[in-house]
mmCIF file of C-alpha atoms in Angstrom:
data_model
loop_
_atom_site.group_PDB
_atom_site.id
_atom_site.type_symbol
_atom_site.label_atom_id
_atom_site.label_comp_id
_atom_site.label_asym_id
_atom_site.label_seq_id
_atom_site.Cartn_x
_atom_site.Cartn_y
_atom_site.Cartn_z
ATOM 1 C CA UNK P 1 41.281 28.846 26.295
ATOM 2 C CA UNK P 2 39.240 28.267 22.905
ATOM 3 C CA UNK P 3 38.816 24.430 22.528
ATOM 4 C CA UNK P 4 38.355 24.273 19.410
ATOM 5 C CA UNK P 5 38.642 27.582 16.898
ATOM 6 C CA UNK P 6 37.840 28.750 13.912
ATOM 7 C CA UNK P 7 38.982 31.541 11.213
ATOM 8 C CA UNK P 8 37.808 33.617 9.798
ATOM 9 C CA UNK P 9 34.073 33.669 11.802
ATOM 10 C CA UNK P 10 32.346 35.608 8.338
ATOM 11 C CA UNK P 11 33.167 35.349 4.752
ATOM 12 C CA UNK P 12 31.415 37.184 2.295
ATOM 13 C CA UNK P 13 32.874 36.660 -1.333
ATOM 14 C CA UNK P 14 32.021 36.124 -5.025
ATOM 15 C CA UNK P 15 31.291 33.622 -6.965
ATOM 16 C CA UNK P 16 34.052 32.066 -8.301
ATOM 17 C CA UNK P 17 36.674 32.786 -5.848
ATOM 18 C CA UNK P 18 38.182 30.017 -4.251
ATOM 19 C CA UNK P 19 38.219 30.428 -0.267
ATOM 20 C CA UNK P 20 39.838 28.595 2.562
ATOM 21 C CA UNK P 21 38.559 28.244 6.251
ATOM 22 C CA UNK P 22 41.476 27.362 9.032
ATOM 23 C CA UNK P 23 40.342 24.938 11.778
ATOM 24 C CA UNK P 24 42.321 24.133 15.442
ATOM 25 C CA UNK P 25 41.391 22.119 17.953
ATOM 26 C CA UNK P 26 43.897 21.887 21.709
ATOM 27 C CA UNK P 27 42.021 19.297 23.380
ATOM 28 C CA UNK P 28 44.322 16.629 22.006
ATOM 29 C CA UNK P 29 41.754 14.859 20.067
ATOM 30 C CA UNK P 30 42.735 12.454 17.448
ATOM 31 C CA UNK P 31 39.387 13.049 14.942
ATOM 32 C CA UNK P 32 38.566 15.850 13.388
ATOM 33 C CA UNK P 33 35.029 17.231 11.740
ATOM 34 C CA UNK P 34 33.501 19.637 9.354
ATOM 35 C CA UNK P 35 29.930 19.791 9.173
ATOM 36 C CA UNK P 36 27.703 22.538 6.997
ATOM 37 C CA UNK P 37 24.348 23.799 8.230
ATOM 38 C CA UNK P 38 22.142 25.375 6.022
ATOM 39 C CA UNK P 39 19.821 28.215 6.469
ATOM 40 C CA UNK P 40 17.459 25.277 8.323
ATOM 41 C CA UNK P 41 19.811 25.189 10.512
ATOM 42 C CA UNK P 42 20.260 21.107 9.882
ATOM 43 C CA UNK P 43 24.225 19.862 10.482
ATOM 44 C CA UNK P 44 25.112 17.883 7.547
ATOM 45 C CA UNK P 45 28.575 16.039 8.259
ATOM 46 C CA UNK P 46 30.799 16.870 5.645
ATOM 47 C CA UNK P 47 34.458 15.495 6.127
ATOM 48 C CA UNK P 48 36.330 13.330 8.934
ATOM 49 C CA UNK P 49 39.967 13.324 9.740
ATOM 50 C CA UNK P 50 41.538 10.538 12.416
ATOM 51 C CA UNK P 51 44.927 10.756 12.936
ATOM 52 C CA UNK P 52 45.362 12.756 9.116
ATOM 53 C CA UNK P 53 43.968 10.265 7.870
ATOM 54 C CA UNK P 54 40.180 10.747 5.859
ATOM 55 C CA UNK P 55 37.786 8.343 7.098
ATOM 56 C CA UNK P 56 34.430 10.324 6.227
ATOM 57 C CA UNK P 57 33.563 11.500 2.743
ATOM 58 C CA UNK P 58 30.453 12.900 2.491
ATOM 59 C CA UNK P 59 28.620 13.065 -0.847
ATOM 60 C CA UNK P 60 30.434 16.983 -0.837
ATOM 61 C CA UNK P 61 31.343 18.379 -4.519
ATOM 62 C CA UNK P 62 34.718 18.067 -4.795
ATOM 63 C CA UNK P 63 35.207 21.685 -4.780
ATOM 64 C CA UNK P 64 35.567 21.039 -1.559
ATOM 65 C CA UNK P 65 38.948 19.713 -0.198
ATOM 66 C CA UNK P 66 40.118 19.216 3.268
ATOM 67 C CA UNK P 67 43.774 19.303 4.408
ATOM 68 C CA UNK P 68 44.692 17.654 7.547
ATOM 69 C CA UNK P 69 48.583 19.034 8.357
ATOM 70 C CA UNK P 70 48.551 17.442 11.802
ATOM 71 C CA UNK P 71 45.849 15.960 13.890
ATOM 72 C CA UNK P 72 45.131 19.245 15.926
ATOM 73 C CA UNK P 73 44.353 21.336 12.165
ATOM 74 C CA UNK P 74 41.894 20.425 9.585
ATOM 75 C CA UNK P 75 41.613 23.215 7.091
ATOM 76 C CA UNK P 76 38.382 23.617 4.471
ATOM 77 C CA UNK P 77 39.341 24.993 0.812
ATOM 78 C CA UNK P 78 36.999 25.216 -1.378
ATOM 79 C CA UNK P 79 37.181 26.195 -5.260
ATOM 80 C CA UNK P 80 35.088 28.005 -7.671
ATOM 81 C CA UNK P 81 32.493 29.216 -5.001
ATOM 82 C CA UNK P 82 28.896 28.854 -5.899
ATOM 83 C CA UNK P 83 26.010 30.735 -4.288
ATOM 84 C CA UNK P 84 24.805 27.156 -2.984
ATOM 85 C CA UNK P 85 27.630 27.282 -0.708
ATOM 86 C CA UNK P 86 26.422 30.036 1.741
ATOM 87 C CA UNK P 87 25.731 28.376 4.763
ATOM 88 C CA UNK P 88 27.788 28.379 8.658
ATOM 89 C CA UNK P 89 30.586 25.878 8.346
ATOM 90 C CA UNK P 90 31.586 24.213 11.641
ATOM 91 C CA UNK P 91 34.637 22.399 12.577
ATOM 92 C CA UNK P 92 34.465 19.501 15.472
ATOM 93 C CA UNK P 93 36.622 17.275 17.352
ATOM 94 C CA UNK P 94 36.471 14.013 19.385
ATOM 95 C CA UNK P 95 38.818 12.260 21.460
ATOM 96 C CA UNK P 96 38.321 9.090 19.058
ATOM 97 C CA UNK P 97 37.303 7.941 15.626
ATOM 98 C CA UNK P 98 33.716 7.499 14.219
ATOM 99 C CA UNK P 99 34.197 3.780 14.290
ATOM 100 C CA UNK P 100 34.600 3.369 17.813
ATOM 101 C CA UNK P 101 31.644 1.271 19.379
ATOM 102 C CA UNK P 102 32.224 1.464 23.099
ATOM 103 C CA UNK P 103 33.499 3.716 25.365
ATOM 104 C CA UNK P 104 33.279 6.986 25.827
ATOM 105 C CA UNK P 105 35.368 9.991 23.452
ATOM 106 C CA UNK P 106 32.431 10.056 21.296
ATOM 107 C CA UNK P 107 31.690 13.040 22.046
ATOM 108 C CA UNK P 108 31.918 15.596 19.757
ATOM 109 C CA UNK P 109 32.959 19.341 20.443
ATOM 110 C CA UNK P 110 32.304 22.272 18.048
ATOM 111 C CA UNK P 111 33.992 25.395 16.285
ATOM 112 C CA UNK P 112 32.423 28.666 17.008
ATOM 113 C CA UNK P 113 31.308 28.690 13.201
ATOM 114 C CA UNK P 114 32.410 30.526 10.002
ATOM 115 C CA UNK P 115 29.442 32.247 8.190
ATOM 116 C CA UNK P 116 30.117 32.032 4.052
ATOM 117 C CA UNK P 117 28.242 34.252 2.101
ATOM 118 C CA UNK P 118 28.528 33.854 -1.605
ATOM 119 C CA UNK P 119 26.947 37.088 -4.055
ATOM 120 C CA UNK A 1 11.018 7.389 7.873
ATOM 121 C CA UNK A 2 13.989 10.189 8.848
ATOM 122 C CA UNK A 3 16.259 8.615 10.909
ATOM 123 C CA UNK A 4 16.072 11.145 13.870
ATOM 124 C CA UNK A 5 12.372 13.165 14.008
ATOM 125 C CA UNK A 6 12.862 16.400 16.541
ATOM 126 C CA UNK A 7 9.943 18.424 16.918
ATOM 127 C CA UNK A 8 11.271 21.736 15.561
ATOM 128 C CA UNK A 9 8.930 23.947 17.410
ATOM 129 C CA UNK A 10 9.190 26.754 18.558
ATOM 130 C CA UNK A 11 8.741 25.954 22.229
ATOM 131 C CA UNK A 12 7.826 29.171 24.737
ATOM 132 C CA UNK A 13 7.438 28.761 28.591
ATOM 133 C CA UNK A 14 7.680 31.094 31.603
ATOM 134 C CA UNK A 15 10.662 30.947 33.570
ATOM 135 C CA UNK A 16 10.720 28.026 36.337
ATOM 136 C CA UNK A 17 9.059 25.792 33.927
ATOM 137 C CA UNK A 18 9.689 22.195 33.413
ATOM 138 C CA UNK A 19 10.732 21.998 29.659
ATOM 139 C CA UNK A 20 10.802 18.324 28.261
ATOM 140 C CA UNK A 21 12.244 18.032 24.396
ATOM 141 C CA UNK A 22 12.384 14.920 22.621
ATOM 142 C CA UNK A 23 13.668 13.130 19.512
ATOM 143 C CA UNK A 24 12.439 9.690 17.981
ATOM 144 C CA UNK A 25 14.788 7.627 16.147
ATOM 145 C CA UNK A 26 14.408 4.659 13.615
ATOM 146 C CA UNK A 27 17.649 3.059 13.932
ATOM 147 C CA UNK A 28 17.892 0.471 16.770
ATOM 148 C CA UNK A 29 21.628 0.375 16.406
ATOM 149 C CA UNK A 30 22.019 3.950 18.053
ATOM 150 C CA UNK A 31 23.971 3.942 21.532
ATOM 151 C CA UNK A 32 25.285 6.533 21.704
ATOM 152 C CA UNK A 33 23.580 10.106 22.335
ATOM 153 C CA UNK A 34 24.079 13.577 22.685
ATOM 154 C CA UNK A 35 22.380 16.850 23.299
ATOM 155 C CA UNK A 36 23.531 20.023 22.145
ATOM 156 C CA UNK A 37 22.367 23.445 22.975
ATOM 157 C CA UNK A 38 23.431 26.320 20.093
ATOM 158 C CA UNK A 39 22.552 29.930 21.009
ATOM 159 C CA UNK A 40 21.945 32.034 17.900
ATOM 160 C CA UNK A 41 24.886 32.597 15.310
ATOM 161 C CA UNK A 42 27.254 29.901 17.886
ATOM 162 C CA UNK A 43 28.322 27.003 17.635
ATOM 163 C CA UNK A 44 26.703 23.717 19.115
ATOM 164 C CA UNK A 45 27.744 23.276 22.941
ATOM 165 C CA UNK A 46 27.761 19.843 24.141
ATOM 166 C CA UNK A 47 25.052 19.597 27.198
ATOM 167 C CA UNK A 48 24.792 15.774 27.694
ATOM 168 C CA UNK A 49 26.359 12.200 26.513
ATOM 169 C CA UNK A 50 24.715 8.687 27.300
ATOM 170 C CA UNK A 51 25.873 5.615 26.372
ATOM 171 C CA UNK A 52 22.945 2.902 25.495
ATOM 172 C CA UNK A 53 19.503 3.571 27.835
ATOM 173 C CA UNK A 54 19.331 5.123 31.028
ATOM 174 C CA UNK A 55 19.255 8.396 32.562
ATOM 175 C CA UNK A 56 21.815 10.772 33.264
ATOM 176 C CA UNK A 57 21.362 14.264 35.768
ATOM 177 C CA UNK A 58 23.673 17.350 35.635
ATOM 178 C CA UNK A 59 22.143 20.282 37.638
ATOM 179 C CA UNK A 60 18.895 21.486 36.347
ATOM 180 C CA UNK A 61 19.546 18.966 33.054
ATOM 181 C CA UNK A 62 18.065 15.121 32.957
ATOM 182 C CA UNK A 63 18.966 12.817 29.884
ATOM 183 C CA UNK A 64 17.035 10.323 29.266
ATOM 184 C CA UNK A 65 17.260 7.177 26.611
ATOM 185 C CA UNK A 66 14.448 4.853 26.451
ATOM 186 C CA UNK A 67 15.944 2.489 23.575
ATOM 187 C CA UNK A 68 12.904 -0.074 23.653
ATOM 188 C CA UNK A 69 10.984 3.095 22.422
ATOM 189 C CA UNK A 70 13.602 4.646 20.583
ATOM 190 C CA UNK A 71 12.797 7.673 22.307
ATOM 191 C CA UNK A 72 15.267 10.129 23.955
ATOM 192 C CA UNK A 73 14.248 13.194 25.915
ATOM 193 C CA UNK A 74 15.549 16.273 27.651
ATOM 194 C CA UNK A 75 14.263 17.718 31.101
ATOM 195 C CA UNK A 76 15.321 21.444 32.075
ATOM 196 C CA UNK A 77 13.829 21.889 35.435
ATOM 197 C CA UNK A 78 13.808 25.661 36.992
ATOM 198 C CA UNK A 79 14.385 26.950 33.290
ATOM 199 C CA UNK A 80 16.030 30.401 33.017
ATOM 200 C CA UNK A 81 16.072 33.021 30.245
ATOM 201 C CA UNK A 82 19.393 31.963 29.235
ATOM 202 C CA UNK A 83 18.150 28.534 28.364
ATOM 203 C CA UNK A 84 16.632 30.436 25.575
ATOM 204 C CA UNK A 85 18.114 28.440 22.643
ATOM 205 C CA UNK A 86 18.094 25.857 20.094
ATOM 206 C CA UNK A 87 18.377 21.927 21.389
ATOM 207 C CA UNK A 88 19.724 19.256 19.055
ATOM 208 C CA UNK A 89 19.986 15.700 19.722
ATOM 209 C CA UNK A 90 22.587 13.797 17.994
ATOM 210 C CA UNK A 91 23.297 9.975 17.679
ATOM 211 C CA UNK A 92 25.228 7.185 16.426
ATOM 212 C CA UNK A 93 25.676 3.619 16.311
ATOM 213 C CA UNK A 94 26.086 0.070 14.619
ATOM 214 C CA UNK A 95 26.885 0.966 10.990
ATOM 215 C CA UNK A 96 26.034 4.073 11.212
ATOM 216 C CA UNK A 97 29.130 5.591 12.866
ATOM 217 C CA UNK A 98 28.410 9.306 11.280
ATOM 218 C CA UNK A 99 26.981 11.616 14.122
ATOM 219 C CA UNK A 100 23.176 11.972 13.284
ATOM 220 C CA UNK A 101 20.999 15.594 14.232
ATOM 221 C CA UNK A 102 17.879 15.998 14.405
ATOM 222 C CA UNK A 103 16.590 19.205 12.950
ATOM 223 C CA UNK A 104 16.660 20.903 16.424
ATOM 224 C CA UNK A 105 13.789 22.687 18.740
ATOM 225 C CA UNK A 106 13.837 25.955 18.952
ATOM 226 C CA UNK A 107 12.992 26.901 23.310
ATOM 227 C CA UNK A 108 12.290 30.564 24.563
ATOM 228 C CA UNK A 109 12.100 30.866 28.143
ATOM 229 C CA UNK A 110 10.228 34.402 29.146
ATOM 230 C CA UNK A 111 10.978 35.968 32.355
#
């Protein structure tokens, strides 16, 4: 069983289109994560979800909007794709929020990845 | 300063070696901290968790958090060709309750 899964895995589209990237997670965590990592391969948080809820809001162009229908989906859409935006975009989970200072459910568990490529 | 310094590498060693990796940190607040292996085009895979300073064994893997230092390092005893990878350490703490990577070393173990 996939913990936590992504679709599609590769994207390859133009600029300008707008594109959306599906996340689930079934390991009953509340928070939810997407980070981007470039062609460094450096993870740059992007977005946080706890319980629906946004608590992280990176400094992300707001072409970028996630959608939290429940707490096991966070979905990625983004608008008006720019060639700046080809990098692997992965979706996490933990068993609690960012904010938590003790205990353990920090840990964080990651997507497989979707590669975006923007020509 | 960067608030988490990973030597990027690349790191080679035969097969059986001892491979140590390390990260530095500037932010005293950190207590919490992970390692993450990610084989190429995968996603991260979480290897090991502390909480605050210590160390911490599974199998051939040793955590260890030396907070006076702000040093944490990796030990892979008996490495393996499969341990060929990329190793991230990750963090968080105090104020700063976003996940922090470092920029990841890149191992190859030859058999």
């Amino acid at each position: 069983d996939t913990a936590v899964s992504q679709t599609p895995k590769y994207l390859v589209t133009q600029m300008g289109n707008d594109k959306s990237i599906k996340c689930e997670q079934n390991l009953g965590h509340d928070t939810m994560y997407w980070y981007k990592q470039d062609s460094k391969k450096f993870l740059k948080i992007m977005f946080s979800y706890n319980n629906k809820e946004l608590i992280i809001n990176e400094t992300v162009p707001n072409r970028f909007s996630p959608k939290s229908p429940d707490k096991a989906h966070l979905n990625l859409h983004i608008n008006s794709l720019e060639l700046g935006d080809s990098a692997v975009y992965f979706c996490a989970s933990s068993q609690v929020g960012p904010r938590r200072t003790s205990g353990s459910g920090n840990e964080q568990y990651f997507g497989p990845g979707t590669r975006l490529t923007v020509t | 300063q960067k608030e988490v310094e990973q030597d990027p590498g690349p790191l080679s060693v035969p097969e059986g070696a001892i491979v140590s990796l390390n990260c530095t940190y500037s932010n005293s607040a950190f207590q919490y901290f992970m390692w993450y292996r990610q084989y190429s085009r995968k996603g991260p895979e979480l290897l090991m968790y502390t909480y605050s300073s210590g160390n911490k064994e599974d199998g051939r893997f040793t955590a260890q958090v030396d907070k006076s230092s702000k040093y944490i390092s990796l030990f892979i005893r008996d490495s393996q060709p499969s341990d060929s990878a990329t190793y991230l350490c990750a963090m968080k703490g105090g104020s700063n309750y976003k996940l922090t990577f470092g920029k990841g070393t890149l191992l190859t173990v030859n058999p």
